[in-house]
Coordinates of C-alpha atoms and ligand atoms in Angstrom, one line a residue:
M1 CA 33.1 -11.5 69.5
E2 CA 31.5 -14.8 70.2
D3 CA 32.3 -14.6 73.9
R4 CA 30.8 -11.2 74.2
H5 CA 27.6 -11.9 72.2
P6 CA 26.1 -15.3 72.9
A7 CA 23.4 -14.6 70.3
F8 CA 26.0 -14.0 67.8
R9 CA 27.7 -17.3 68.7
R10 CA 24.5 -19.3 68.6
F11 CA 23.7 -17.9 65.0
G12 CA 27.1 -18.7 63.8
A13 CA 27.1 -22.4 65.4
A14 CA 23.8 -23.1 63.5
L15 CA 25.3 -21.8 60.0
G16 CA 26.7 -23.8 57.2
D17 CA 27.5 -27.4 56.8
T18 CA 24.9 -27.7 54.3
R19 CA 24.5 -30.8 52.1
L20 CA 25.9 -30.9 48.6
I21 CA 23.6 -33.3 46.7
P22 CA 23.4 -34.8 43.3
L23 CA 20.9 -32.9 41.0
P24 CA 19.2 -34.1 38.0
G25 CA 21.2 -33.4 34.7
P26 CA 21.2 -33.9 31.0
D27 CA 21.6 -37.5 29.6
G28 CA 25.0 -38.3 28.8
G29 CA 26.4 -35.0 30.3
A30 CA 28.6 -34.1 33.3
R31 CA 27.4 -35.0 36.8
L32 CA 25.8 -32.1 38.7
L33 CA 26.2 -31.4 42.5
G34 CA 24.2 -28.5 44.2
K35 CA 24.7 -27.1 47.9
C36 CA 21.5 -26.8 49.9
E37 CA 21.7 -23.3 51.3
W38 CA 18.0 -23.4 52.6
E39 CA 19.5 -25.6 55.4
N40 CA 20.9 -22.2 57.1
P41 CA 18.9 -21.0 60.2
A42 CA 16.9 -18.2 58.5
G43 CA 16.6 -20.3 55.3
S44 CA 19.1 -18.9 52.8
I45 CA 22.7 -18.6 51.8
K46 CA 22.5 -14.8 53.0
D47 CA 22.5 -16.1 56.6
R48 CA 26.2 -16.7 56.2
V49 CA 26.6 -13.1 54.9
A50 CA 24.5 -11.7 57.8
Y51 CA 26.9 -13.3 60.2
A52 CA 30.0 -11.9 58.5
L53 CA 28.7 -8.3 58.1
M54 CA 27.3 -8.2 61.6
G55 CA 30.7 -9.6 63.0
D56 CA 32.4 -6.6 61.2
A57 CA 29.8 -4.1 62.5
L58 CA 30.1 -5.5 66.1
Q59 CA 33.9 -5.2 65.9
R60 CA 33.7 -1.7 64.7
H61 CA 31.2 -0.9 67.5
G62 CA 33.6 -2.0 70.1
D63 CA 32.7 -1.9 73.8
R64 CA 29.8 0.4 73.4
P65 CA 26.3 -1.0 74.5
L66 CA 24.5 -2.9 71.7
A67 CA 21.4 -0.8 72.2
E68 CA 23.5 2.0 70.7
L69 CA 24.2 0.1 67.5
R70 CA 21.7 0.9 64.6
V71 CA 22.6 -0.9 61.4
I72 CA 21.0 -0.2 58.0
E73 CA 21.4 -2.3 54.7
Y74 CA 19.5 -2.6 51.3
S75 CA 18.4 -6.2 50.4
G76 CA 16.6 -8.2 47.8
G77 CA 15.0 -10.0 50.6
N78 CA 17.1 -12.8 52.1
L79 CA 19.7 -10.7 53.8
A80 CA 17.1 -8.5 55.5
R81 CA 15.3 -11.8 56.7
A82 CA 18.7 -13.1 58.2
L83 CA 19.8 -9.9 59.7
S84 CA 16.5 -9.2 61.3
L85 CA 16.7 -12.5 63.1
L86 CA 20.2 -12.0 64.2
C87 CA 19.6 -8.2 65.2
A88 CA 16.5 -9.1 67.1
D89 CA 18.3 -11.6 69.1
L90 CA 21.4 -9.3 69.7
G91 CA 19.1 -6.4 70.6
V92 CA 20.4 -4.3 67.7
T93 CA 18.1 -1.9 65.8
A94 CA 17.8 -2.8 62.2
R95 CA 16.7 -0.7 59.2
F96 CA 16.3 -2.2 55.6
V97 CA 15.8 -0.5 52.2
L98 CA 13.9 -2.9 50.0
S99 CA 12.1 -2.8 46.5
S100 CA 8.3 -2.2 46.7
A101 CA 8.1 -5.5 44.8
S102 CA 9.1 -7.3 48.1
P103 CA 6.7 -10.2 49.0
R104 CA 4.2 -9.6 51.9
S105 CA 5.5 -12.8 53.6
L106 CA 9.0 -11.0 54.0
L107 CA 7.5 -7.7 55.1
D108 CA 5.5 -9.5 57.8
V109 CA 8.5 -11.1 59.2
L110 CA 10.6 -8.0 59.3
A111 CA 7.6 -6.2 61.0
E112 CA 7.3 -9.1 63.6
R113 CA 11.1 -8.8 64.4
G114 CA 10.8 -5.0 64.9
A115 CA 12.8 -4.0 61.8
R116 CA 12.3 -0.7 60.2
V117 CA 11.6 -0.9 56.4
D118 CA 11.9 1.7 53.7
L119 CA 10.5 0.8 50.3
V120 CA 11.6 2.1 47.0
D121 CA 9.5 2.0 43.9
K122 CA 10.2 -1.2 42.0
E123 CA 10.2 0.8 38.7
R124 CA 13.5 2.4 39.8
G125 CA 15.4 -0.9 40.1
F126 CA 17.9 -2.3 42.5
L127 CA 20.3 0.4 41.9
E128 CA 18.1 2.9 43.5
V129 CA 17.4 0.6 46.4
V130 CA 21.2 0.6 47.0
G131 CA 21.4 4.3 46.5
T132 CA 18.7 5.0 49.0
A133 CA 20.5 3.1 51.8
L134 CA 23.8 4.9 51.0
R135 CA 22.3 8.3 51.0
T136 CA 20.4 7.5 54.3
A137 CA 23.7 6.3 56.0
A138 CA 25.6 9.3 54.6
E139 CA 23.0 11.9 55.9
D140 CA 22.8 10.5 59.5
D141 CA 26.0 8.8 60.8
G142 CA 23.8 7.2 63.6
W143 CA 23.3 4.5 61.1
T144 CA 26.0 1.9 60.4
L145 CA 25.9 0.8 56.8
L146 CA 26.9 -2.8 56.3
Y147 CA 27.3 -2.5 52.4
Q148 CA 27.2 -6.2 51.2
H149 CA 28.5 -5.2 47.7
R150 CA 31.7 -3.7 49.0
N151 CA 32.4 -5.2 52.4
P152 CA 35.2 -7.7 52.1
A153 CA 33.7 -9.8 54.8
N154 CA 31.1 -11.0 52.3
V155 CA 33.6 -12.6 50.1
L156 CA 36.0 -13.8 52.9
L157 CA 33.1 -15.6 54.6
H158 CA 32.2 -17.6 51.5
E159 CA 36.0 -18.3 50.8
A160 CA 36.4 -19.6 54.3
T161 CA 33.2 -21.5 54.7
T162 CA 31.0 -22.1 51.7
G163 CA 34.0 -22.7 49.4
Q164 CA 35.9 -24.9 52.0
E165 CA 32.8 -27.0 52.7
I166 CA 32.5 -27.7 49.0
I167 CA 36.2 -28.8 48.8
G168 CA 35.7 -31.2 51.6
Q169 CA 32.5 -32.5 50.2
L170 CA 34.0 -33.1 46.7
G171 CA 36.5 -35.4 48.5
G172 CA 39.2 -34.9 45.9
T173 CA 37.0 -34.9 42.9
E174 CA 37.9 -32.1 40.6
P175 CA 34.9 -29.9 39.5
A176 CA 35.0 -28.7 35.9
A177 CA 32.8 -25.7 36.6
W178 CA 31.4 -23.6 39.4
V179 CA 28.0 -22.0 38.6
A180 CA 26.5 -19.3 40.8
S181 CA 24.0 -16.5 40.4
I182 CA 25.4 -13.0 41.0
G183 CA 23.8 -10.5 43.4
T184 CA 26.9 -9.1 45.0
G185 CA 29.0 -11.7 43.5
G186 CA 30.1 -12.7 47.0
T187 CA 29.1 -16.3 46.5
L188 CA 30.4 -16.7 43.0
V189 CA 33.9 -15.1 43.8
G190 CA 34.4 -16.3 47.4
V191 CA 33.8 -19.9 46.5
L192 CA 35.8 -19.4 43.4
R193 CA 38.8 -18.3 45.2
A194 CA 38.7 -21.2 47.6
L195 CA 38.1 -23.9 44.8
R196 CA 41.1 -22.4 42.7
T197 CA 43.4 -23.2 45.7
A198 CA 42.7 -26.9 45.2
F199 CA 41.5 -27.0 41.6
P200 CA 43.2 -24.3 39.6
D201 CA 41.4 -25.0 36.2
V202 CA 37.8 -24.8 37.4
R203 CA 35.6 -22.6 35.1
A204 CA 33.8 -19.7 36.8
V205 CA 30.2 -19.3 35.4
G206 CA 27.9 -16.4 36.6
V207 CA 24.3 -16.2 36.2
T208 CA 22.1 -13.1 36.0
P209 CA 18.4 -12.4 35.0
A210 CA 17.9 -12.0 31.2
E211 CA 15.8 -8.9 32.1
L212 CA 19.0 -7.1 33.3
P213 CA 22.1 -9.2 32.8
Y214 CA 25.5 -8.4 34.5
G215 CA 27.1 -5.2 33.2
S216 CA 24.1 -4.3 31.2
T217 CA 24.3 -0.6 29.8
E218 CA 20.5 -0.4 29.9
P219 CA 18.8 1.7 32.6
P220 CA 17.4 -0.3 35.6
N221 CA 14.0 -1.6 35.0
G222 CA 11.0 -2.9 37.2
R223 CA 10.4 -6.1 35.2
P224 CA 10.2 -9.2 37.5
K225 CA 13.3 -11.1 37.7
Y226 CA 14.5 -14.4 39.5
A227 CA 15.4 -13.7 43.2
G228 CA 18.4 -12.1 44.7
S229 CA 20.4 -11.5 41.5
G230 CA 20.9 -9.1 38.6
G231 CA 22.7 -6.4 36.8
M232 CA 22.8 -2.9 38.3
G233 CA 22.1 -1.2 34.9
H234 CA 24.0 1.8 33.4
G235 CA 27.1 -0.5 32.7
I236 CA 27.7 -0.8 36.5
R237 CA 29.3 -4.0 37.4
Q238 CA 29.5 -5.6 40.8
P239 CA 33.0 -4.8 42.3
F240 CA 33.8 -8.4 43.5
V241 CA 32.9 -9.8 40.2
T242 CA 34.9 -7.1 38.3
L243 CA 38.1 -8.2 40.0
H244 CA 37.6 -11.5 38.1
D245 CA 36.1 -10.2 34.8
P246 CA 38.5 -11.9 32.4
E247 CA 37.8 -15.5 33.8
V248 CA 34.1 -15.3 34.5
E249 CA 31.7 -16.7 31.8
H250 CA 28.1 -15.1 32.0
H251 CA 24.9 -16.8 31.2
T252 CA 21.2 -15.5 31.7
V253 CA 17.9 -16.9 32.7
S254 CA 14.6 -15.1 32.4
Y255 CA 12.1 -15.1 35.3
P256 CA 9.6 -17.2 33.4
Q257 CA 12.3 -19.8 32.6
A258 CA 13.3 -19.7 36.4
L259 CA 9.7 -20.2 37.5
D260 CA 9.4 -23.2 35.1
G261 CA 12.8 -24.5 36.5
M262 CA 11.4 -24.4 40.0
A263 CA 8.4 -26.4 38.9
E264 CA 10.4 -28.9 36.9
F265 CA 12.9 -29.4 39.7
R266 CA 10.2 -30.2 42.2
R267 CA 8.6 -32.7 39.7
L268 CA 11.9 -34.6 39.4
T269 CA 13.1 -34.5 42.9
G270 CA 10.2 -33.5 45.2
I271 CA 12.4 -30.8 46.6
R272 CA 11.4 -27.0 46.6
I273 CA 14.1 -24.6 45.2
G274 CA 13.8 -21.0 44.9
S275 CA 14.0 -19.0 41.5
S276 CA 17.8 -18.3 41.7
A277 CA 18.4 -21.9 42.5
A278 CA 16.5 -22.8 39.5
A279 CA 18.4 -20.3 37.4
N280 CA 21.6 -21.9 38.7
W281 CA 20.4 -25.5 38.0
L282 CA 19.3 -24.7 34.5
T283 CA 22.6 -23.1 33.8
A284 CA 24.5 -25.9 35.3
C285 CA 22.4 -28.3 33.0
R286 CA 23.6 -26.2 30.0
I287 CA 27.2 -26.4 31.0
A288 CA 27.0 -30.1 31.9
A289 CA 25.3 -31.1 28.7
A290 CA 28.6 -30.0 26.7
L291 CA 30.8 -32.0 29.1
P292 CA 31.4 -35.8 29.3
P293 CA 29.9 -38.0 32.2
S294 CA 33.2 -38.3 33.9
H295 CA 33.2 -34.4 34.7
T296 CA 31.5 -32.6 37.6
V297 CA 29.7 -29.4 37.7
V298 CA 29.1 -27.8 41.1
T299 CA 26.3 -25.1 41.9
V300 CA 24.4 -23.7 44.7
L301 CA 20.8 -23.6 45.6
P302 CA 20.6 -20.3 47.7
D303 CA 17.0 -20.8 49.1
A304 CA 13.7 -22.7 48.8
G305 CA 11.6 -19.8 47.2
T306 CA 8.9 -17.6 48.6
P307 CA 5.5 -18.6 49.6
E308 CA 4.2 -16.3 47.0
E309 CA 6.1 -17.8 44.2
W310 CA 4.8 -21.5 45.2
E311 CA 1.3 -20.1 45.4
H312 CA 1.9 -18.8 41.8
L313 CA 3.2 -22.2 40.9
G314 CA 0.0 -23.9 42.3
G315 CA 1.4 -24.7 45.8
Ligands
PLP401 C1 18.0 -16.1 46.5 C2 19.4 -15.6 46.2 N1 20.1 -16.0 45.2 C3 21.3 -15.5 45.0 C4 21.9 -14.3 45.6 C5 23.2 -13.9 45.2 O1 24.2 -14.0 46.1 P1 25.4 -13.1 46.1 O2 25.1 -11.8 46.6 O3 26.5 -13.8 47.0 O4 25.9 -12.9 44.7 C6 21.0 -13.9 46.7 C7 21.7 -12.6 47.4 O5 20.9 -11.9 48.0 C8 19.8 -14.4 46.9 O6 19.1 -13.9 48.0

C-alpha cells in the first residue's frame, strides 16, 4: 500500500509518536499523564483513524485508478479534517456528512481541499448524521463508506500504535486507570486492549457528554456538547464499547464544565487543549483524587480545540 501510494506513506510517516506529558492533578492524588494528540499531522487523534480507514479502503479498491475511488464518511469534525487532507494528497474524492453545528473554520478547510459536505440539522443529533451517510452509501454504490463505528481498522490501529506507544512511554510503570472520551470508542477500547496485555488490572474509564451519555435511552438532542464524543440516544451503544461493557466505568462531563476545563488547563499549563481533552482531564482528576500518589492515571488529549471555542473563551 505504502509503495503504491507515496501520499499515503508520507501521511503515515508523520503520524503518532506523540508525547505523553505530566498533567496537573489533585493534591495528594495519583500522578496524571496525558497523550498530546494534536501533534498529529492534521491536528488530532483522528489522523490515526483516517490513515487506518483509508488503508482499508485503498486495499478494497485494489489496482483500479485512485480517481475512481469516492469515499463517504460521517464525522464530528476531526476525522473529516484528517481525511480531507489525506484524500486531497491522494487524489481521492471525499464526501462528508456533518452536523449543521460544525464550526465555520472546519467547513472552510474542507471546501479548500475540495471535499463535498452534506449538513444535517443539529437538532436531529449525531445518530441522524450517521444514518444519512449510511443511507447515501446504500443508495449509490459509487460511494465507499468508511464507517468508523464498525470498521475494525479503527480499534486495531489504536491497539497497534496509540496503545503500544503508551506502553513504551510508561517504561514499566503500571497505570491504575486509562481514561478516554467515547466517540466511536476506538481510542478507549483499542488502547485498553494493548494496555491489558502488559497491565491486566488497568481500569477502563469512558467519558461522554452529560447532555447525552453513553447508552442513554433519551432521543438524540441538539444541545451543545463537548467535541467528538457522545451517546447515540435511543439506548444505542457504540459497538466497540459494547464488547467491553462489563469492565468499562462511565463518567460524564457537561459542555460548560469542559469549556471551564479548557480555560483552567490553559491557566495552569499555558497549553491549549480541546473540549474532549478537558473532559478527559477533569475525569482523570476525579479518578486520581481517590488514589494514592504512588498510582498513575493515563488519559488522552485528542486535540487543541477549535478557533471558535477559543474565541468564545476570550482567545
Ligand atoms: C476531539 C475528539 N475527542 C474524542 C473523540 C473520540 O474518539 P473515538 O472515536 O476514538 O472514541 C473524537 C472522535 O472523533 C474527537 O474528535
